PDB file of C-alpha atoms (C1' of nucleotides) in Angstrom:
ATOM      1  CA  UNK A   1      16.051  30.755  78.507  1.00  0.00           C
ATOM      2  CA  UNK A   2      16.995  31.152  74.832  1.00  0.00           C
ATOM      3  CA  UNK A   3      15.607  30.079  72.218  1.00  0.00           C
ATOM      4  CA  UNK A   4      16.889  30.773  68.506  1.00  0.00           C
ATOM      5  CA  UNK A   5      15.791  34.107  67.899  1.00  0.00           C
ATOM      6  CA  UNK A   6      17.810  35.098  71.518  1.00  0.00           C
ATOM      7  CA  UNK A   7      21.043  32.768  70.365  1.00  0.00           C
ATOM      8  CA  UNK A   8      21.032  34.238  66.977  1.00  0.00           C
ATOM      9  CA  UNK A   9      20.670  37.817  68.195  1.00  0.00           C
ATOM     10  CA  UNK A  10      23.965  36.774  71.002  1.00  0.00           C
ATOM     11  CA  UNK A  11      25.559  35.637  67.880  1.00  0.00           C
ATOM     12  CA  UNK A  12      25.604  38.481  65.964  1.00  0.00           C
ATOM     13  CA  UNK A  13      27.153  40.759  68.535  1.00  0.00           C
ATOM     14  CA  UNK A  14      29.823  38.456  69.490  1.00  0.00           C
ATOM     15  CA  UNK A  15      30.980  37.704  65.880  1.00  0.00           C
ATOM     16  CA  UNK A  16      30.840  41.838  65.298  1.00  0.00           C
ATOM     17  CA  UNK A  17      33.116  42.024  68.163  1.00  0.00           C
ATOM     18  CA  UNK A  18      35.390  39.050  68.946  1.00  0.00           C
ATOM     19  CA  UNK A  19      37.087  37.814  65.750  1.00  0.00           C
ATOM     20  CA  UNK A  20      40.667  38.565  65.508  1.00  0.00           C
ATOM     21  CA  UNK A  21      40.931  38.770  69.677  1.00  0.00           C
ATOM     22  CA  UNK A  22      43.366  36.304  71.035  1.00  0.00           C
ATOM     23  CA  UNK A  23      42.158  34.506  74.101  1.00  0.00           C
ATOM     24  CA  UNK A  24      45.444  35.460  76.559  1.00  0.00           C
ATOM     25  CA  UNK A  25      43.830  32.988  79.177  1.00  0.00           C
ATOM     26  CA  UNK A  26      40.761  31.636  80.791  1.00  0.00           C
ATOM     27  CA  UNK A  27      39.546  31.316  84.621  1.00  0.00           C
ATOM     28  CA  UNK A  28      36.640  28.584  85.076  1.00  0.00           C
ATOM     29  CA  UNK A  29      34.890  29.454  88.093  1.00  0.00           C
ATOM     30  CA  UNK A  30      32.275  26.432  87.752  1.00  0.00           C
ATOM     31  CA  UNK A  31      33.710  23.058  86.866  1.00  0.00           C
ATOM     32  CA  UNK A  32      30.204  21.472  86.259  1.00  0.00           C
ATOM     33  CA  UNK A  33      30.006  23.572  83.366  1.00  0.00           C
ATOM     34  CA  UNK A  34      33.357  22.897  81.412  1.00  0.00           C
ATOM     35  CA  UNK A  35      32.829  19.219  80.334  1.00  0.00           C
ATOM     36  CA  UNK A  36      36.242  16.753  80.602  1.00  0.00           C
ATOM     37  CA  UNK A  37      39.607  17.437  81.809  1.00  0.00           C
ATOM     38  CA  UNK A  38      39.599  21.418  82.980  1.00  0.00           C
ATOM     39  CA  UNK A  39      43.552  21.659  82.492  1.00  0.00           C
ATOM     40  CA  UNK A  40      43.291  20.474  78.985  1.00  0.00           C
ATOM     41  CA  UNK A  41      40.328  22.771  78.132  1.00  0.00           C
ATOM     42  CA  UNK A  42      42.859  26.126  79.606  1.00  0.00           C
ATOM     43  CA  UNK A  43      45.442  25.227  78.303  1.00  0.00           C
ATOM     44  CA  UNK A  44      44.323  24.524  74.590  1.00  0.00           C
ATOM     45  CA  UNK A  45      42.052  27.546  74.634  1.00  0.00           C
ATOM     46  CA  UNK A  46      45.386  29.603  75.660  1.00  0.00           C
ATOM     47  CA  UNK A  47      47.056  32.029  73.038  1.00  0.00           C
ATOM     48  CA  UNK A  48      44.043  30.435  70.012  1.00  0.00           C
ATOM     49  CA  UNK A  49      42.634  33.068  67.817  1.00  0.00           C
ATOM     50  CA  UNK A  50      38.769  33.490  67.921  1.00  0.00           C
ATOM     51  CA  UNK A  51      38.341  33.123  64.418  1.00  0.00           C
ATOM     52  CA  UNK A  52      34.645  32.814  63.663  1.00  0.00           C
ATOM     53  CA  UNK A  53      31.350  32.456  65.558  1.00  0.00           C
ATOM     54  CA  UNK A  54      28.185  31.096  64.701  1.00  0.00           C
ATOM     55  CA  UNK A  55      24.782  28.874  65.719  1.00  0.00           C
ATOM     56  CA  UNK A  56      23.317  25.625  64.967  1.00  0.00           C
ATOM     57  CA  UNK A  57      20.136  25.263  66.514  1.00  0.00           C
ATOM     58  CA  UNK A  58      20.335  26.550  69.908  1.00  0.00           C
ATOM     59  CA  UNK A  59      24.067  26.179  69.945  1.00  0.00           C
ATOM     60  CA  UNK A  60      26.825  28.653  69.805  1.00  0.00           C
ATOM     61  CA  UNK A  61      29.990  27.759  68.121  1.00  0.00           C
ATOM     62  CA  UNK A  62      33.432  29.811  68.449  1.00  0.00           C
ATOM     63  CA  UNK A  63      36.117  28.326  66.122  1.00  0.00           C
ATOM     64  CA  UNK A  64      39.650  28.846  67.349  1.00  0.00           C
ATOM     65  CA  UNK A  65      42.577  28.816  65.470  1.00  0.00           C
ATOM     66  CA  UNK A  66      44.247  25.189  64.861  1.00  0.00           C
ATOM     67  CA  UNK A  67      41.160  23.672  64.232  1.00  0.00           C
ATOM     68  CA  UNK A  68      39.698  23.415  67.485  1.00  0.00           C
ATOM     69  CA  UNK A  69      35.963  24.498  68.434  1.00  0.00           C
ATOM     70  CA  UNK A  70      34.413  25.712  71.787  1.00  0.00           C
ATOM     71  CA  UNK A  71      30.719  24.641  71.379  1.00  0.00           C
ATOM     72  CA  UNK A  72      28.369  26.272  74.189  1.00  0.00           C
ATOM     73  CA  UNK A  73      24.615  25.957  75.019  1.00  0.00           C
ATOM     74  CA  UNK A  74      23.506  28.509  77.711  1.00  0.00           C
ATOM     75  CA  UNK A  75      20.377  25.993  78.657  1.00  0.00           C
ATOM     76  CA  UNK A  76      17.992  27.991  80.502  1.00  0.00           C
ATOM     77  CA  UNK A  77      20.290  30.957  82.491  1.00  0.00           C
ATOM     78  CA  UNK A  78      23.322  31.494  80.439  1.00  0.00           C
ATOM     79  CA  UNK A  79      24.652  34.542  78.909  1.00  0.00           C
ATOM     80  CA  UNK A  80      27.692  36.496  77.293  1.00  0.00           C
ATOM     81  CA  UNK A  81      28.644  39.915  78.607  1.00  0.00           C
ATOM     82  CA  UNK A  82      31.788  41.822  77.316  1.00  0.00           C
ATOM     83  CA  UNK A  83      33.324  44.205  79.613  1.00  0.00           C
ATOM     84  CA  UNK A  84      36.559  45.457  80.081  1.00  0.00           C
ATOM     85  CA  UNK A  85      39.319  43.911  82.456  1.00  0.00           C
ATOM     86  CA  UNK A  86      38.290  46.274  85.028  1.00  0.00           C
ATOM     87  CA  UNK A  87      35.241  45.444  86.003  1.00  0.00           C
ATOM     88  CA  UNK A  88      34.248  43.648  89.664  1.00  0.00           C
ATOM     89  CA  UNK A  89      33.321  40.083  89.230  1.00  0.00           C
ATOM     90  CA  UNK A  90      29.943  39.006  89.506  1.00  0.00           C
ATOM     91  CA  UNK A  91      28.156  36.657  91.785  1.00  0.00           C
ATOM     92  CA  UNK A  92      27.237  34.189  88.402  1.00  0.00           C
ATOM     93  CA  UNK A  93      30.366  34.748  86.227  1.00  0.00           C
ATOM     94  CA  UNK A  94      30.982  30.831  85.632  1.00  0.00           C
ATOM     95  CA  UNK A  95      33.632  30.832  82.872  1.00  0.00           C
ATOM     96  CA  UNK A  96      35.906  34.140  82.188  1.00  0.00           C
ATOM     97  CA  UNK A  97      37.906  34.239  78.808  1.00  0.00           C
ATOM     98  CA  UNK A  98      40.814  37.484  79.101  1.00  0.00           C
ATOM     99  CA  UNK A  99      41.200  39.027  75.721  1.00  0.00           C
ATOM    100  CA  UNK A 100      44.233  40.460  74.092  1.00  0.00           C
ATOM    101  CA  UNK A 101      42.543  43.701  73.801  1.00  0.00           C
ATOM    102  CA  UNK A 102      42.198  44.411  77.670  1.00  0.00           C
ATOM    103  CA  UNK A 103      38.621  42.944  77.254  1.00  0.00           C
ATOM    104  CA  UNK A 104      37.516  39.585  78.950  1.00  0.00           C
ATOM    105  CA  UNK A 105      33.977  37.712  78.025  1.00  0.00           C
ATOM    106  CA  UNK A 106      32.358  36.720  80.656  1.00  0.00           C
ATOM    107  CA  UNK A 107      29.881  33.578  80.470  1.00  0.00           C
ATOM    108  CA  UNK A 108      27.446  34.196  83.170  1.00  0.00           C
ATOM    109  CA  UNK A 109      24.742  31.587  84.698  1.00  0.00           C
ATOM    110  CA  UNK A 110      22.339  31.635  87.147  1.00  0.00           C
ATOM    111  CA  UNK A 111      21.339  28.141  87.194  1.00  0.00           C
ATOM    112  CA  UNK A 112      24.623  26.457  85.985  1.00  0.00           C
ATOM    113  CA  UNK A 113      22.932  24.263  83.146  1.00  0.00           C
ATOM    114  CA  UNK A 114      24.962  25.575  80.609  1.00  0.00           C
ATOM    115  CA  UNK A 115      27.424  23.457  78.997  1.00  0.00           C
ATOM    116  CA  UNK A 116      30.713  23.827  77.327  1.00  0.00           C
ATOM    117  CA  UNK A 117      32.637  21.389  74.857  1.00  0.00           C
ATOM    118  CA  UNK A 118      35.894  21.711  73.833  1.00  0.00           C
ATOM    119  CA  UNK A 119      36.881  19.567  70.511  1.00  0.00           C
ATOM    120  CA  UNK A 120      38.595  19.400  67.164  1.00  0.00           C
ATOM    121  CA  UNK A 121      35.503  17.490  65.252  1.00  0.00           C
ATOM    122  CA  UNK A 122      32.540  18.994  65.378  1.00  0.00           C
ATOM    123  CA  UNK A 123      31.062  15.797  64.011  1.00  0.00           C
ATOM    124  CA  UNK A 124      31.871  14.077  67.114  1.00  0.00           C
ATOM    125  CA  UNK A 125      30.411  17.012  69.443  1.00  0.00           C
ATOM    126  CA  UNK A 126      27.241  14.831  71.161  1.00  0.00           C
ATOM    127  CA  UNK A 127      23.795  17.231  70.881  1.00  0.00           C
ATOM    128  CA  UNK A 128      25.153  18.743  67.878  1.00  0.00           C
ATOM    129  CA  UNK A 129      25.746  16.053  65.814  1.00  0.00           C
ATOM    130  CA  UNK A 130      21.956  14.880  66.562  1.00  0.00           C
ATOM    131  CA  UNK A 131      20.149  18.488  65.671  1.00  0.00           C
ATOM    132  CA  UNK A 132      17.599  18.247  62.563  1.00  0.00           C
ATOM    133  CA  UNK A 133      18.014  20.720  60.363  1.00  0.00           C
ATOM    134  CA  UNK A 134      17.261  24.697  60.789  1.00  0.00           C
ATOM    135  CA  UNK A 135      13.756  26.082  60.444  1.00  0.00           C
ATOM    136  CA  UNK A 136      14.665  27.759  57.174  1.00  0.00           C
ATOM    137  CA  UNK A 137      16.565  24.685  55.723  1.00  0.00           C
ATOM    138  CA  UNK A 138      14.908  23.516  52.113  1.00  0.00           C
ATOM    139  CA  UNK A 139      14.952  19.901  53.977  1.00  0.00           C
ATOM    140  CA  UNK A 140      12.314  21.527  56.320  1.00  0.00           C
ATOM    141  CA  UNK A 141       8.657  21.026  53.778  1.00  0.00           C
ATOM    142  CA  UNK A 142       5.455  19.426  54.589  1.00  0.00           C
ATOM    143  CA  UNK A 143       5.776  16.294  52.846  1.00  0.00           C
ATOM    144  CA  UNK A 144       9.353  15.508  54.960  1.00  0.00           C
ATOM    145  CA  UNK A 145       7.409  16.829  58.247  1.00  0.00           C
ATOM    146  CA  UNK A 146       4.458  13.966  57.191  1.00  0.00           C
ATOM    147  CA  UNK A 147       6.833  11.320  56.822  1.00  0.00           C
ATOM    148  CA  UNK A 148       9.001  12.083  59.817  1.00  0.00           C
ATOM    149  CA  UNK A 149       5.686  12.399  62.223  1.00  0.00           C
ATOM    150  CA  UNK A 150       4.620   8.985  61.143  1.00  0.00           C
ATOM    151  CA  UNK A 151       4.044   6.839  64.254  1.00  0.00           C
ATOM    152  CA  UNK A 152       4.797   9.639  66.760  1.00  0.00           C
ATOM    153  CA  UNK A 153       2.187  10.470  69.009  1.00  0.00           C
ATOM    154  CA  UNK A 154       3.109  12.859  70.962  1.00  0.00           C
ATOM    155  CA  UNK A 155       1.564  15.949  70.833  1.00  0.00           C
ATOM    156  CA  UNK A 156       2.400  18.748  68.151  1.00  0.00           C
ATOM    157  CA  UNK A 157       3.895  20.928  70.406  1.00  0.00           C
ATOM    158  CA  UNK A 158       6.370  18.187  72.209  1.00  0.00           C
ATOM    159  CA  UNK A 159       7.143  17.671  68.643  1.00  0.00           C
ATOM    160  CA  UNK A 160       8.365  21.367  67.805  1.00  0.00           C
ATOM    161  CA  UNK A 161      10.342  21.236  71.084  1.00  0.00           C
ATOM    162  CA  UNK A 162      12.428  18.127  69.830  1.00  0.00           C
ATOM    163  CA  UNK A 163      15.698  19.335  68.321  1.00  0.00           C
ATOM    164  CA  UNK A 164      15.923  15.990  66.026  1.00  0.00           C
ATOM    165  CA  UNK A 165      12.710  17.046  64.253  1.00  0.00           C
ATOM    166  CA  UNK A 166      13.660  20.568  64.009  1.00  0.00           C
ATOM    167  CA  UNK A 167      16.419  22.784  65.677  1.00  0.00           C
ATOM    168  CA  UNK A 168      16.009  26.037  67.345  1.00  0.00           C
ATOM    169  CA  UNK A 169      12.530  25.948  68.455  1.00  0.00           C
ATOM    170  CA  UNK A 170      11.748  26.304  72.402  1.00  0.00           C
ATOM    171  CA  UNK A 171       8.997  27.081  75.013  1.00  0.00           C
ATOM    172  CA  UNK A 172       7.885  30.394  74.217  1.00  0.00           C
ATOM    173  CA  UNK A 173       8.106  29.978  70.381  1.00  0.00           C
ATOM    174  CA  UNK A 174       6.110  26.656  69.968  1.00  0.00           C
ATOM    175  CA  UNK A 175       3.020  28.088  71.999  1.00  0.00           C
ATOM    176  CA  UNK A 176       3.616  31.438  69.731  1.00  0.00           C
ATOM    177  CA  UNK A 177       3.834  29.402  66.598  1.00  0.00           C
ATOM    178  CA  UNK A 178       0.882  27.055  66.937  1.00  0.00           C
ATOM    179  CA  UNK A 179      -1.291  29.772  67.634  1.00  0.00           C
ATOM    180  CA  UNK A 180      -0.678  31.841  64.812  1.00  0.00           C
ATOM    181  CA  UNK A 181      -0.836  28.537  62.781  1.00  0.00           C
ATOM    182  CA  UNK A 182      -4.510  27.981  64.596  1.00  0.00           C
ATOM    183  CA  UNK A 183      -3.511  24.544  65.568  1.00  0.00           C
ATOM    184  CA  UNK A 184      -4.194  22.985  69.094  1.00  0.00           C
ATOM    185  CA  UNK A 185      -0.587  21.755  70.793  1.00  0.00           C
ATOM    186  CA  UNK A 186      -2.660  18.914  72.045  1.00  0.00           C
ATOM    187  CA  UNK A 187      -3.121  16.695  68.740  1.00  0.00           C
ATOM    188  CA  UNK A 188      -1.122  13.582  67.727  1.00  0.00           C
ATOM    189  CA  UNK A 189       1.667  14.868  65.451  1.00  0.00           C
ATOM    190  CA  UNK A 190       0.998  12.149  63.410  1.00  0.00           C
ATOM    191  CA  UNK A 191      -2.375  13.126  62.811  1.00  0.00           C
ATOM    192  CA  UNK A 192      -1.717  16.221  61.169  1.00  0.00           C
ATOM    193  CA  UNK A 193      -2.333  16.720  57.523  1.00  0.00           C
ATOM    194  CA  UNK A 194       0.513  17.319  55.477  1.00  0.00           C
ATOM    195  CA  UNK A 195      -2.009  20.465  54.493  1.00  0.00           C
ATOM    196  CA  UNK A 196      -1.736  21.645  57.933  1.00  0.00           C
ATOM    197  CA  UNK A 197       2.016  21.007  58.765  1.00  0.00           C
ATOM    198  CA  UNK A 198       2.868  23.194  55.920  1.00  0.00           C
ATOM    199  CA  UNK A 199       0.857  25.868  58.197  1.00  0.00           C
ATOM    200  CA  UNK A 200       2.943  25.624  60.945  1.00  0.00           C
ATOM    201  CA  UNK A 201       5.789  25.917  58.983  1.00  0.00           C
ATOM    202  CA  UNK A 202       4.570  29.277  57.296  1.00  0.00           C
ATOM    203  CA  UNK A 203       3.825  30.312  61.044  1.00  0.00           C
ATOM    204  CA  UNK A 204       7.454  29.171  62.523  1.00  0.00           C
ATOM    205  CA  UNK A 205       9.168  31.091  59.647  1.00  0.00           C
ATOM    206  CA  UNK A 206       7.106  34.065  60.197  1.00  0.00           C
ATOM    207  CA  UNK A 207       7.112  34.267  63.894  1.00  0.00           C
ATOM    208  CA  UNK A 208      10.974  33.267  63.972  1.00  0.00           C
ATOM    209  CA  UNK A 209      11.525  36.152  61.634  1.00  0.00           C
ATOM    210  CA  UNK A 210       9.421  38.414  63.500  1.00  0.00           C
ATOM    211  CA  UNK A 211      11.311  37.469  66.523  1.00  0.00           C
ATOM    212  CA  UNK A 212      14.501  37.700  64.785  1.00  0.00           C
ATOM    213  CA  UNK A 213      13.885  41.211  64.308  1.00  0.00           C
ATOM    214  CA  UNK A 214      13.276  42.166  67.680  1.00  0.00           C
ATOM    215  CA  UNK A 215      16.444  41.136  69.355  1.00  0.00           C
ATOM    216  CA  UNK A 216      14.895  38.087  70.672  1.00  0.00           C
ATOM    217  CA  UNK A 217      12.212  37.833  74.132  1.00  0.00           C
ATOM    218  CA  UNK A 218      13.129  39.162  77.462  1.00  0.00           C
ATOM    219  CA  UNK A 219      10.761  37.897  80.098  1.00  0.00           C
ATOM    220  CA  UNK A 220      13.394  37.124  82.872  1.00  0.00           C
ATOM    221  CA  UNK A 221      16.729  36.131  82.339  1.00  0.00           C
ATOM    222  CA  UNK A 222      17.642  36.816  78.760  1.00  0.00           C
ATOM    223  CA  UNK A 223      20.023  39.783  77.893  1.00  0.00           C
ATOM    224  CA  UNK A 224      21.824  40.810  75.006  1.00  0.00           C
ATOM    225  CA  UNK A 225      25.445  41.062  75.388  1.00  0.00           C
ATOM    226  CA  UNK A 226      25.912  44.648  75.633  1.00  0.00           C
ATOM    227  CA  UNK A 227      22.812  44.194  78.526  1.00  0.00           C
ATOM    228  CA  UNK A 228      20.197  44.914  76.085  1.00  0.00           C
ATOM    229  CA  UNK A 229      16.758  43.598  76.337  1.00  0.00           C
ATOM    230  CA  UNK A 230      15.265  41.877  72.992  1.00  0.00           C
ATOM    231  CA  UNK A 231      11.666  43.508  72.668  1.00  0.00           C
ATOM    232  CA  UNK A 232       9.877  40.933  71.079  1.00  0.00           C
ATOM    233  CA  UNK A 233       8.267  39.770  74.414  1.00  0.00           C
ATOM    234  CA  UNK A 234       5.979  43.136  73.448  1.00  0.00           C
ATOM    235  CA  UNK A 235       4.107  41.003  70.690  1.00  0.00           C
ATOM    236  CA  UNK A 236       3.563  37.912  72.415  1.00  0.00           C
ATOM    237  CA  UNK A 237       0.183  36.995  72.052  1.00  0.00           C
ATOM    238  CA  UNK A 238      -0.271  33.583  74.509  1.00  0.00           C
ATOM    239  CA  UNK A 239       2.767  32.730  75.946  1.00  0.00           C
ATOM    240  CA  UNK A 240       2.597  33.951  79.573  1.00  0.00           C
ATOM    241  CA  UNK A 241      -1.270  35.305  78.592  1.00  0.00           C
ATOM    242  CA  UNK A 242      -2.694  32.886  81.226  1.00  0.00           C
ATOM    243  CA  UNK A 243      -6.205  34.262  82.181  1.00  0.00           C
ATOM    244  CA  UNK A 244      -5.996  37.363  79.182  1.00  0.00           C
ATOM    245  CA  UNK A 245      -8.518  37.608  76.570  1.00  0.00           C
ATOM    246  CA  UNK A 246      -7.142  36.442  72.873  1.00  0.00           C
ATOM    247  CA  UNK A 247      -6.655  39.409  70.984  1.00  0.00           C
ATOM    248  CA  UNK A 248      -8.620  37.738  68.104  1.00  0.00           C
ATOM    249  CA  UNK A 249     -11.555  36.396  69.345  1.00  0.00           C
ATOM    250  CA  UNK A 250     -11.508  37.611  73.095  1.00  0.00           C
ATOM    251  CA  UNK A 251     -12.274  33.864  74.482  1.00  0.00           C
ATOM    252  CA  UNK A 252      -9.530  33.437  77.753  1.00  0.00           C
ATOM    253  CA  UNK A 253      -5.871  32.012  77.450  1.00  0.00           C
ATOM    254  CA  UNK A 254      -5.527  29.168  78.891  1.00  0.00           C
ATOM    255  CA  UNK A 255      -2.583  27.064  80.708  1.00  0.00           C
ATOM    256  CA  UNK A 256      -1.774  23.546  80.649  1.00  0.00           C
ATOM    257  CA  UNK A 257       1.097  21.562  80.937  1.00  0.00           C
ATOM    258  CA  UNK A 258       2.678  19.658  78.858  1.00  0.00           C
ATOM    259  CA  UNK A 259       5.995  17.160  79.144  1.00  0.00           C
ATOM    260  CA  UNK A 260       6.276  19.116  82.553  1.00  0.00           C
ATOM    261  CA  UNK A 261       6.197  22.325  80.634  1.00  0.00           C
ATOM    262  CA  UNK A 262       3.876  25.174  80.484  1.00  0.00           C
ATOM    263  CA  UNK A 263       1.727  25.972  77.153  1.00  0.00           C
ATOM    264  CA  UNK A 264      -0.596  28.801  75.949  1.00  0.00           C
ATOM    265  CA  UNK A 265      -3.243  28.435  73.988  1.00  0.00           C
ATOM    266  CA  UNK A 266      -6.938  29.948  72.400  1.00  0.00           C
ATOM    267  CA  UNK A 267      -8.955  27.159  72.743  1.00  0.00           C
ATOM    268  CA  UNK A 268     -11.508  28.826  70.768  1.00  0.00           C
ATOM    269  CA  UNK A 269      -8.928  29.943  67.896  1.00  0.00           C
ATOM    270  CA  UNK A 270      -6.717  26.626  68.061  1.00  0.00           C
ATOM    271  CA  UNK A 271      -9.067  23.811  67.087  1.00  0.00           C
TER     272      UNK A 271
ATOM    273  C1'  DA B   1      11.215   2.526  69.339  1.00  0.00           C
ATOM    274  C1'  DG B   2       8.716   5.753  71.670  1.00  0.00           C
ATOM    275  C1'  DC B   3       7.172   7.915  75.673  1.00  0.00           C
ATOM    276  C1'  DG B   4       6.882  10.103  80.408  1.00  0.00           C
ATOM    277  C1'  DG B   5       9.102  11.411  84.495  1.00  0.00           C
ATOM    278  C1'  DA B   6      13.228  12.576  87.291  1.00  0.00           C
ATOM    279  C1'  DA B   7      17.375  14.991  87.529  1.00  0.00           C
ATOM    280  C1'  DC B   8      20.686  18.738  86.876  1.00  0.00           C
ATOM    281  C1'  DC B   9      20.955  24.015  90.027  1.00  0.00           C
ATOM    282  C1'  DT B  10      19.585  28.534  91.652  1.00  0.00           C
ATOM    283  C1'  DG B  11      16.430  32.138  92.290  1.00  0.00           C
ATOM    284  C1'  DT B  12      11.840  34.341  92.703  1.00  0.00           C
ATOM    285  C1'  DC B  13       7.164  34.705  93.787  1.00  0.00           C
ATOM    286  C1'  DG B  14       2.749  33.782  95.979  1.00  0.00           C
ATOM    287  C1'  DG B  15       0.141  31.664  99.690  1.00  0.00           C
ATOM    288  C1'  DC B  16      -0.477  30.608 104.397  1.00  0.00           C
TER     289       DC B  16
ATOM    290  C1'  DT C   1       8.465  37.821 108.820  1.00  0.00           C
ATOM    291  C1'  DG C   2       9.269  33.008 107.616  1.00  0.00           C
ATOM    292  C1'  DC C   3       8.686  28.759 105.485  1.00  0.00           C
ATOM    293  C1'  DC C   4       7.263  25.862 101.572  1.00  0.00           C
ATOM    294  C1'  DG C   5       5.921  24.626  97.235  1.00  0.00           C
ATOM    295  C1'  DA C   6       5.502  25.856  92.437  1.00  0.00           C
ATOM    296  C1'  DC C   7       7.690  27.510  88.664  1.00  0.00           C
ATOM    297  C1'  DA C   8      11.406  29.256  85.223  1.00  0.00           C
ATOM    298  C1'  DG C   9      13.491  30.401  78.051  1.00  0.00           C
ATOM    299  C1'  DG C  10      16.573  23.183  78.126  1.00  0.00           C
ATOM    300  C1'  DT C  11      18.421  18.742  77.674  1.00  0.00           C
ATOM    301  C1'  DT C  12      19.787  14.020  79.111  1.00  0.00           C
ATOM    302  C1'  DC C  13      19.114   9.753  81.297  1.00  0.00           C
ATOM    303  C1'  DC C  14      16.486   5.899  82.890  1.00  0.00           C
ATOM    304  C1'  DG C  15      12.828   2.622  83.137  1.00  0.00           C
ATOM    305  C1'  DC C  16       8.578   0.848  81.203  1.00  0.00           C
TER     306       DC C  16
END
DNA sequence: AGCGGAACCTGTCGGC
DNA sequence: TGCCGACAGGTTCCGC
């Protein structure tokens, strides 16, 4: 479900709300989810300080006092919600952390892909410690793209998706990007000029931004945490588009697949 | 090493 | 109405 514009936005309104709340205790509803021993993971996280949250790619990372680190990755379905003690549970609450201030933050998931690590080195934290760097990172140019495609020949769009090459980038985004870049997801990443990788990087910066701005896309699943939907599903222009005309040149959207995965594309506009 | 496909789990939608 | 397959914003593992 999200992507970096939609962890970024979740971000935000957790760190404008949760540092300085104590975590009083925590109920795990789905053991799949919490990864190792379940007794260990409640009763660290008990009495810690939320100090500080933040993302790295598509991951979200609380830091707790004592120097220990909850890192999360909602996978397709997952989501924060912050209510007050009150309220019912809900059929896909998964993980529920009670706050000191008669709040408790609910991790939610449909699907139960989500994943939760509990450790004191983030350098050890397995996913993280293999993310590439973020799409605004100075180590992100052309001439580092060029070199790092070499020999891969998968296509440019299975490319954007891996988080080694770059982090943050999903589904929606990587259709979204390559057509405003005017670049067909089927070529060889390694046959792509270093002329024409700098492109897509103008385009992933731009649409990322764009996306950024909008609270993130809501097609199904993704909600803010105060319920919100993000709005930038409003300026998609392919993703989703299957059988619309392209708003540039009015040929037909088309569909294929990908790795298993859906893409959207101009065949006309994406040569 | 690099690549493609299966698996993880639940829900929704469209076709027959 | 009911059943069945396809599909969904992601990642990891396994075999070639």
């Amino acid at each position: 479900m999200p992507e970096l514009p939609e962890v970024q936005t979740i971000v935000n309104e957790l760190a404008e709300n949760l540092p300085g709340s104590t975590i009083s205790s925590c109920r795990i509803l789905r053991e799949s989810i919490v990864q190792g021993d379940q007794t260990r993971f409640r009763r660290i996280v008990k009495n810690k300080l939320i100090q500080k949250i933040e993302r790295r790619g598509k991951y979200i990372i609380f830091s707790l006092s004592s120097d220990f680190w909850i890192v999360v990755h909602l996978r397709m379905t997952g989501k924060f919600v912050l209510q007050p003690n009150s309220r019912q549970p809900q059929k896909h609450d998964r993980v529920v952390f009670y706050l000191s201030n008669h709040q408790k933050l609910i991790y939610s998931d449909v699907r139960c892909f989500g994943t939760f690590d509990l450790t004191d080195d983030l350098q050890e934290c397995r996913g993280l410690n293999q993310l590439g760097p973020d799409p605004w990172s100075e180590e992100v140019t052309a001439a580092r793209l060029k070199k790092e495609l070499t020999n891969r020949k998968i296509p440019i769009k299975t490319a954007l998706l891996d988080q080694k090459i770059i982090a943050g980038l999903g589904n929606i985004y990587a259709s979204e990007i390559l057509f405003d870049a005017g670049v067909n997801p089927i070529i060889a990443a390694n046959s792509l000029s270093e002329r024409k990788l700098s492109v897509i990087i103008r385009s992933m910066r731009k649409i990322l931004n764009l996306a950024l701005q909008y609270n993130g896309t809501s097609i199904s699943d993704y909600r803010r945490v105060d319920d919100k939907q993000g709005t930038f599903q409003n300026f998609l222009k392919v993703y989703g588009k299957a059988d619309q005309k392209c708003l540039n040149c009015s040929s037909q959207i088309v569909k294929i697949t990908q790795n298993q995965r859906s893409t959207f594309l101009c065949p006309t506009c994406q040569k």
